[in-house]
Coordinates of C-alpha atoms in Angstrom, one line a residue:
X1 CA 49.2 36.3 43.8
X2 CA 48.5 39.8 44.9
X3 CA 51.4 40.7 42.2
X4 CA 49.8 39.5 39.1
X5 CA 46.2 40.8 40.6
X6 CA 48.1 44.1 40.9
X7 CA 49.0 43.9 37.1
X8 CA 46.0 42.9 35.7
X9 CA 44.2 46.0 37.2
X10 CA 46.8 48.4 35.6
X11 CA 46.4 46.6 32.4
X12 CA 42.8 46.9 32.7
X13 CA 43.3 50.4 32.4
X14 CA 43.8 50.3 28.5
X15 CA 41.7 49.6 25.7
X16 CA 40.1 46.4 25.3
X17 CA 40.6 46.7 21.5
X18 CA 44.2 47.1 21.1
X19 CA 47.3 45.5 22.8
X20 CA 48.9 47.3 25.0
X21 CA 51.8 47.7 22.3
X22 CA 49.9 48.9 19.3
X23 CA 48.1 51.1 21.7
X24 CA 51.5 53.0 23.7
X25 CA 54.1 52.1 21.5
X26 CA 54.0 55.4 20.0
X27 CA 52.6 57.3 23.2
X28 CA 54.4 60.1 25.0
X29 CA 55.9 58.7 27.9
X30 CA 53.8 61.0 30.2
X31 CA 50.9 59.1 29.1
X32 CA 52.1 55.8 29.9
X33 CA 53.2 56.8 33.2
X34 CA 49.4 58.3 33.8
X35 CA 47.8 55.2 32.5
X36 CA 50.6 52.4 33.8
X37 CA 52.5 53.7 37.1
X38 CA 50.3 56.8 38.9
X39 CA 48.3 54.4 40.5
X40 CA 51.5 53.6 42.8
X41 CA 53.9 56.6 41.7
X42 CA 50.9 59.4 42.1
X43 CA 49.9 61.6 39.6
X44 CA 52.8 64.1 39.5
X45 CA 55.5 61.2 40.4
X46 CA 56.1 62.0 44.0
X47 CA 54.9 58.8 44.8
X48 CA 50.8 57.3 46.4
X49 CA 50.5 58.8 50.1
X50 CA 48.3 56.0 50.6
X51 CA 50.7 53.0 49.4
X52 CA 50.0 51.3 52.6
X53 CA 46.2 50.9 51.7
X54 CA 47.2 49.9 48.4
X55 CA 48.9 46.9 49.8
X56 CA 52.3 47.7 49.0
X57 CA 55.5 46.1 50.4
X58 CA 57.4 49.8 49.7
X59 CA 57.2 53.3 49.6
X60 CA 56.9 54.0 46.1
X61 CA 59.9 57.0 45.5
X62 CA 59.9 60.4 44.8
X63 CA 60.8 61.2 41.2
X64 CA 60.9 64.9 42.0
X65 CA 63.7 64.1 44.6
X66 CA 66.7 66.0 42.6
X67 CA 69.1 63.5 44.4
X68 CA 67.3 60.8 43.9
X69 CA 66.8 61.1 39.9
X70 CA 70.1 61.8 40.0
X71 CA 72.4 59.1 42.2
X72 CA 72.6 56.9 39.9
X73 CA 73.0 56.0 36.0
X74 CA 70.2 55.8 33.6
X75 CA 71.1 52.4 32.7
X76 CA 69.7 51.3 36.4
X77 CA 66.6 52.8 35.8
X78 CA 66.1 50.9 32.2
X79 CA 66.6 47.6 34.1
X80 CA 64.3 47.8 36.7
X81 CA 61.3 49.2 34.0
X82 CA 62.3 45.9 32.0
X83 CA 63.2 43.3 34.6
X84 CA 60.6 44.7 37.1
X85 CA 61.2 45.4 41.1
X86 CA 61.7 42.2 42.2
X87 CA 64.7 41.1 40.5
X88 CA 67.0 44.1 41.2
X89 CA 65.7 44.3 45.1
X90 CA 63.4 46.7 44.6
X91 CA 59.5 46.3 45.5
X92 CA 57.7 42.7 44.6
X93 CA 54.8 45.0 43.2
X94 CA 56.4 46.9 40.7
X95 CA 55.9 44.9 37.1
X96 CA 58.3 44.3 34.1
X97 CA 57.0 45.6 31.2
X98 CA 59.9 43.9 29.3
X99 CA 57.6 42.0 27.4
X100 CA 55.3 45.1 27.3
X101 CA 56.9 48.2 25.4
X102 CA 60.4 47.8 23.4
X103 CA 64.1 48.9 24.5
X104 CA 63.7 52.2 22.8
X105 CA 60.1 52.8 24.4
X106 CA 61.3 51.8 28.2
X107 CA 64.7 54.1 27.5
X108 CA 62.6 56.8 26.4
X109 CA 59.9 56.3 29.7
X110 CA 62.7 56.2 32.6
X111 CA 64.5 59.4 30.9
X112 CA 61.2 61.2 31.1
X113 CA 61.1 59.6 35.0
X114 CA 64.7 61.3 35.5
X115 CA 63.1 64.2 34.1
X116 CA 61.0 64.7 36.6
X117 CA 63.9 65.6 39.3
X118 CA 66.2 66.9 36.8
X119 CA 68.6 69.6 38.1
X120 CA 71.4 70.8 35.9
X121 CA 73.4 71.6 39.2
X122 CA 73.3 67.4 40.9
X123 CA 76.4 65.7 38.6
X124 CA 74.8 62.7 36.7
X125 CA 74.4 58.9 37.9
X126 CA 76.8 57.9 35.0
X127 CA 79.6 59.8 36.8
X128 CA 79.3 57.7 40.1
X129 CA 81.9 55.1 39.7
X130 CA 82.5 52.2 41.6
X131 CA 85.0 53.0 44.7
X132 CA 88.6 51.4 44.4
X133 CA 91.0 51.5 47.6
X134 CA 93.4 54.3 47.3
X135 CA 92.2 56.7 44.5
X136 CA 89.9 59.1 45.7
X137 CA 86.0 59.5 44.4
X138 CA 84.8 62.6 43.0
X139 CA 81.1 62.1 43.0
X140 CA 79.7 63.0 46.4
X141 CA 78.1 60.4 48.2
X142 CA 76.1 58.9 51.1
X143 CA 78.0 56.0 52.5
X144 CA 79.5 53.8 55.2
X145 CA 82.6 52.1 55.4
X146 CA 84.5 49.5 57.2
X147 CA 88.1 49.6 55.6
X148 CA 91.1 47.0 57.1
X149 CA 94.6 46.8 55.5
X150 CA 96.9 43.6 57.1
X151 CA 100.5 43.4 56.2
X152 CA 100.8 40.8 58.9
X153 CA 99.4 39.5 62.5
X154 CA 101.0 42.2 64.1
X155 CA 100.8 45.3 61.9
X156 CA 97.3 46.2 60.7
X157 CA 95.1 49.2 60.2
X158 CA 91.0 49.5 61.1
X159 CA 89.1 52.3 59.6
X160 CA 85.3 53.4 60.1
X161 CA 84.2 56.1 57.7
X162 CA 81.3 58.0 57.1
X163 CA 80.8 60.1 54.5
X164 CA 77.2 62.5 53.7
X165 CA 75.8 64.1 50.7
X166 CA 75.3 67.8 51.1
X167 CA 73.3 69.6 48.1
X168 CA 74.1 69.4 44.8
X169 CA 78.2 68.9 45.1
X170 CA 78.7 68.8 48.7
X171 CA 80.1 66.1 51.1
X172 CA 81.2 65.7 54.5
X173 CA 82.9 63.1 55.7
X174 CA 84.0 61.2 58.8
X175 CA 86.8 58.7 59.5
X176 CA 88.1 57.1 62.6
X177 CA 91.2 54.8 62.5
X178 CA 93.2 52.6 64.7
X179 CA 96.7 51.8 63.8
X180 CA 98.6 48.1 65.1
X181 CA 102.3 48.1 63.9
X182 CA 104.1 45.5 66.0
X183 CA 101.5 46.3 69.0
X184 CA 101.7 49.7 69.1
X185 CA 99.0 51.2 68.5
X186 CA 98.1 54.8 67.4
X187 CA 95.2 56.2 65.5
X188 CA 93.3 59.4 64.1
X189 CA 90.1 61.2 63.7
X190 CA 89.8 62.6 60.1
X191 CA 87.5 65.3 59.3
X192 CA 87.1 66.2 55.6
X193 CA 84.7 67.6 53.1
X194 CA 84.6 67.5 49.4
X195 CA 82.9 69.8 46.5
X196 CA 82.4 68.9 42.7
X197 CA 84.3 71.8 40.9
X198 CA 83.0 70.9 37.4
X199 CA 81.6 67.9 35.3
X200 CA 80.4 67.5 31.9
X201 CA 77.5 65.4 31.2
X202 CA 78.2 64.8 27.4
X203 CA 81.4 64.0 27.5
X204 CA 81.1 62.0 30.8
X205 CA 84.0 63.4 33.3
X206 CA 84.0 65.2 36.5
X207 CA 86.6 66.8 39.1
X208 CA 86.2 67.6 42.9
X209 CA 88.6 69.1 45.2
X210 CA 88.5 68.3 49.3
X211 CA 90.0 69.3 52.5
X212 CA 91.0 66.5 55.4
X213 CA 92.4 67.3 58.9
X214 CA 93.6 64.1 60.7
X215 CA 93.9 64.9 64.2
X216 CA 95.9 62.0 66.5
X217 CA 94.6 60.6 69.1
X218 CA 98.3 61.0 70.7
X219 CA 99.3 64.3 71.7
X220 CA 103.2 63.2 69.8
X221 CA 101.8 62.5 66.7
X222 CA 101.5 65.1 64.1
X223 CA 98.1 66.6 62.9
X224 CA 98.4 66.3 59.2
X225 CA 96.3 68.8 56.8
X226 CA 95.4 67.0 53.3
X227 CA 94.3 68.8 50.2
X228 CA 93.3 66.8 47.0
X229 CA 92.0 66.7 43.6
X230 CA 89.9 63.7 42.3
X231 CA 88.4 63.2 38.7
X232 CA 86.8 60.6 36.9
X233 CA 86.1 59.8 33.3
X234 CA 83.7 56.9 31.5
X235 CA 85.6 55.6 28.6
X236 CA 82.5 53.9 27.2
X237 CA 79.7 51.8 29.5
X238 CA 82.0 49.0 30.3
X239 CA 84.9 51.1 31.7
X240 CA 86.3 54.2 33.9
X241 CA 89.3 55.9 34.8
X242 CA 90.0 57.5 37.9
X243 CA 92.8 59.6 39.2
X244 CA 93.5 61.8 42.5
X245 CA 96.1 63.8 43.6
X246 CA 96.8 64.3 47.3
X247 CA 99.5 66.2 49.5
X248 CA 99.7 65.7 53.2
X249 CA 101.6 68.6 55.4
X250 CA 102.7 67.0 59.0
X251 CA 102.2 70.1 60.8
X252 CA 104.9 69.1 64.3
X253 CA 107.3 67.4 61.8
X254 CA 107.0 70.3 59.1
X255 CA 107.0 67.6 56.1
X256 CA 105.0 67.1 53.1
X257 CA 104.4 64.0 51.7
X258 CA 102.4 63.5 48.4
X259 CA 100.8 60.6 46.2
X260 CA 98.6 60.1 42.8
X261 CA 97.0 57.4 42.4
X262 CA 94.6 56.4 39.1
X263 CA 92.4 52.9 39.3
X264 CA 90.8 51.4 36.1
X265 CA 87.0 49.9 36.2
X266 CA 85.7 47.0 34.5
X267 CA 82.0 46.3 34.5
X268 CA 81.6 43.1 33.9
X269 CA 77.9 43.1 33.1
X270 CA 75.4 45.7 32.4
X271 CA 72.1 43.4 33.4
X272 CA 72.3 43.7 37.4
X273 CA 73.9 45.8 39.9
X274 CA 74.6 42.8 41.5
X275 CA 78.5 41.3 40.2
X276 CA 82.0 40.4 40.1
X277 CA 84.0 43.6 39.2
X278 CA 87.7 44.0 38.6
X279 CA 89.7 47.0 38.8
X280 CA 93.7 47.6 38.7
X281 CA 95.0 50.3 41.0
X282 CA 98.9 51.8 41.0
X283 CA 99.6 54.3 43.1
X284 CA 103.1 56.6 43.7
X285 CA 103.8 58.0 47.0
X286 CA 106.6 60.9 47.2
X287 CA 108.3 62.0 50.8
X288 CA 110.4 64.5 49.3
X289 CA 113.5 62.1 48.9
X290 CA 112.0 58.8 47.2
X291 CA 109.1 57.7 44.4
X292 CA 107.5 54.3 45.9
X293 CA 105.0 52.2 43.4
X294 CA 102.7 50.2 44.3
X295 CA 100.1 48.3 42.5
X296 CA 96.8 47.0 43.9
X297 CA 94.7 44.5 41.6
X298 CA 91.0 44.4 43.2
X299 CA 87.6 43.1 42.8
X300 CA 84.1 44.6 43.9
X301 CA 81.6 42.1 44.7
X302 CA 78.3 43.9 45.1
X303 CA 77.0 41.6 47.3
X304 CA 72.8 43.2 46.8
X305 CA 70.6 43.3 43.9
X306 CA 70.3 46.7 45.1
X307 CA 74.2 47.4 44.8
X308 CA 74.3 49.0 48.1
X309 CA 76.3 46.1 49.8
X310 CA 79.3 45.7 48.8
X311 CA 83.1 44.3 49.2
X312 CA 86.1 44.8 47.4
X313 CA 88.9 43.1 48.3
X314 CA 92.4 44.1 47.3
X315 CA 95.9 42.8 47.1
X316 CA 98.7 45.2 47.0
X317 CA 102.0 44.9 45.9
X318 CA 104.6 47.2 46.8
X319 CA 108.1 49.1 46.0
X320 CA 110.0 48.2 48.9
X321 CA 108.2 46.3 51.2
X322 CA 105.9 43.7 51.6
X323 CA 103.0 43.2 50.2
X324 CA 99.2 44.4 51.8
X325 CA 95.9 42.5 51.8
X326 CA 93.3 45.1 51.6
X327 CA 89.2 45.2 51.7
X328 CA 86.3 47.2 52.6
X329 CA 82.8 46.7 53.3
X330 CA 80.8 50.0 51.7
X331 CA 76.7 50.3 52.8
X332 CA 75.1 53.1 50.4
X333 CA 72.8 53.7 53.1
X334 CA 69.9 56.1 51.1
X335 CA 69.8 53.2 48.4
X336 CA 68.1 51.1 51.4
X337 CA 68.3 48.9 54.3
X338 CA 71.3 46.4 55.3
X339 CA 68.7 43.7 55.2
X340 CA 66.8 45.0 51.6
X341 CA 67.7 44.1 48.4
X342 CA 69.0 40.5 48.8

C-alpha cells in the first residue's frame, strides 16, 4: 500500500491536463529525473539524506559514485527503470515506469543516470563478464569466492578468495587454498593484484595484466611467481569471449610451467540478472615437455535478482587423466547483502 501511495504522489507532480506520456515523452531526461526520481534520488542524484523519514526500505544510491555508474552494463539499468525495484531485488519503493515512457525514452533516462558518474578512466559495465573457472577476468572486481575442484574422495582442492576493487583499474586480491591428494595435504597463500592496461568502449574489449605470488604453507614446497594477461571481448549482447595467458616460475624447482585458457559466454536472457547460463571452457597447460587439453563445459546459475549470488558448476574433461567436477560460489559483495535481492 505505501508503494502505490508513494507513486501516486510522484505522479501528482505533473500536469493534470496531459498524461504523463504526452507531457515527457519528448522531455530531456534531466527533467524527468527532477519531476519523477529527486524526491528519493535528491536533486543532483546523490541520493535523499533523509530516506529514512521518507519511509524507505533502502538507501537510494549515489549516481555520482564513478564505480557505481560504472560496475555494471547499461542494459541493467534499463530493466530496473522498466520492471521497477522490486522485481530485480532492488527497493519495493522504486516504480516501473514501463508502462510510463517508451524503450527509447527509459534508454535515453538511465544513460543520462550513468552520466552522472561518468569517468572515461572506470572500464564500462558491458566489459564485466560473467566469471568461468579457469580463464582469468579482466575487469576488476569486488568479490568473494568459495571455489572446490573433486577428482575423487580422496584428492580434492578448497579455495577461499578475495578479491577488491582499487580505483579505476586496480585490484587486489586474496586466495587461501588447501590441497587433499590421497590425504596429503598441502596448501598456499596467493597474493596477487591486477591492472586494466587498455579497453575500448566502442568496440567492446578490454586487457589487464596481474602479478600472483603463492607462498606454501610447507617450507618444501616451492613459492611459485605468476604473471598473466587476460582480455575479454562482447561479440554482440548475447555472447563473450575470454582468453588469459599465464606462466608460473617454481622458484626451489627452477621450472616454468604455462597455460591459456579462452571460455565462451552465453546469455541466455536479457530480462533478469537472475538465470541459467552456459559457457564452454578449454584450457592447454605446457610443462616444458608436454601440451595437456582439457575442456570444461559449465553453467552459472545466478542464484539473486540482484545477480550478486551465484554458482557455476563445471565438469572438466581432461588429456590424460580423469576427469574433475568443479564449482564455485561468487558473493559480489558492493552489489548488496547475502540475504538482499532474493
Amino acid at each position: 500500500m505505501k508503494e502505490v501511495i508513494f507513486l501516486l504522489i510522484i505522479i501528482a507532480q505533473t500536469s493534470e491536463n496531459q498524461s504523463i506520456k504526452e507531457k515527457f515523452e519528448k522531455a530531456p531526461p534531466d527533467e524527468i529525473f527532477r519531476t519523477f526520481c529527486s524526491t528519493c534520488h535528491g536533486e543532483d542524484g546523490t541520493g535523499n539524506p533523509n530516506w529514512k523519514e521518507l519511509g524507505l526500505d533502502t538507501q537510494p544510491p549515489n549516481f555520482k559514485d564513478k564505480k557505481f555508474s560504472s560496475k555494471e552494463p547499461l542494459i541493467d539499468w534499463i530493466r530496473v527503470i522498466r520492471d521497477g525495484g522490486k522485481k530485480h531485488g532492488f527497493s519495493n519503493f522504486m516504480p516501473a515506469f514501463g508502462g510510463t515512457f517508451s524503450e527509447e525514452k527509459i534508454r535515453e533516462i538511465a544513460q543520462y543516470l550513468k552520466s552522472l558518474g561518468y569517468d572515461e578512466k572506470y572500464p564500462p559495465g558491458e566489459l564485466n563478464f560473467l566469471r568461468t573457472h579457469n580463464t582469468k577476468k579482466a575487469f576488476p572486481e569486488d568479490e568473494l569466492i568459495y571455489i572446490a575442484q573433486i577428482k575423487n574422495s580422496k584428492s580434492f582442492s578448497q579455495t577461499i578468495y578475495l578479491a577488491q576493487r582499487i580505483g579505476a583499474k586496480a585490484q587486489y586480491e586474496i586466495k587461501g587454498k588447501l590441497n587433499n591428494e590421497n590425504s596429503n595435504l598441502s596448501g598456499e597463500i596467493e597474493l596477487g593484484g591486477k591492472y586494466t592496461i587498455l579497453f575500448d568502449r566502442k568496440n567492446l574489449y578490454i586487457i589487464s595484466g596481474g602479478l600472483e605470488a603463492g607462498i606454501p604453507i610447507k617450507s618444501e614446497e616451492s613459492i611459485a611467481i605468476t604473471p598473466y594477461l587476460a582480455g575479454g571481448k562482447s561479440l554482440g549482447q548475447r555472447l563473450s569471449l575470454q582468453a588469459s595467458l599465464q606462466t608460473s616460475y617454481l622458484l626451489n624447482e627452477s621450472k616454468i610451467i604455462s597455460s591459456i585458457s579462452s571460455a565462451l559466454n552465453f546469455i541466455t536472457t536479457l530480462n533478469s540478472k537472475r538465470g541459467v547460463f552456459p559457457s564452454l571452457e578449454g584450457t592447454a597447460d605446457f610443462d616444458g615437455k608436454y601440451v595437456l587439453l582439457s575442456l570444461i563445459p559449465q553453467a552459472y546459475l545466478s542464484l539473486t535478482r540482484r545477480g550478486h549470488i551465484a554458482l557455476n558448476l563445471g565438469y572438466q574433461i581432461n588429456q590424460k587423466s580423469s576427469p574433475m567436477i568443479k564449482f564455485f560460489l561468487l558473493w559480489e559483495f558492493t552489489e548488496g547483502g547475502i540475504l538482499d535481492g532474493w
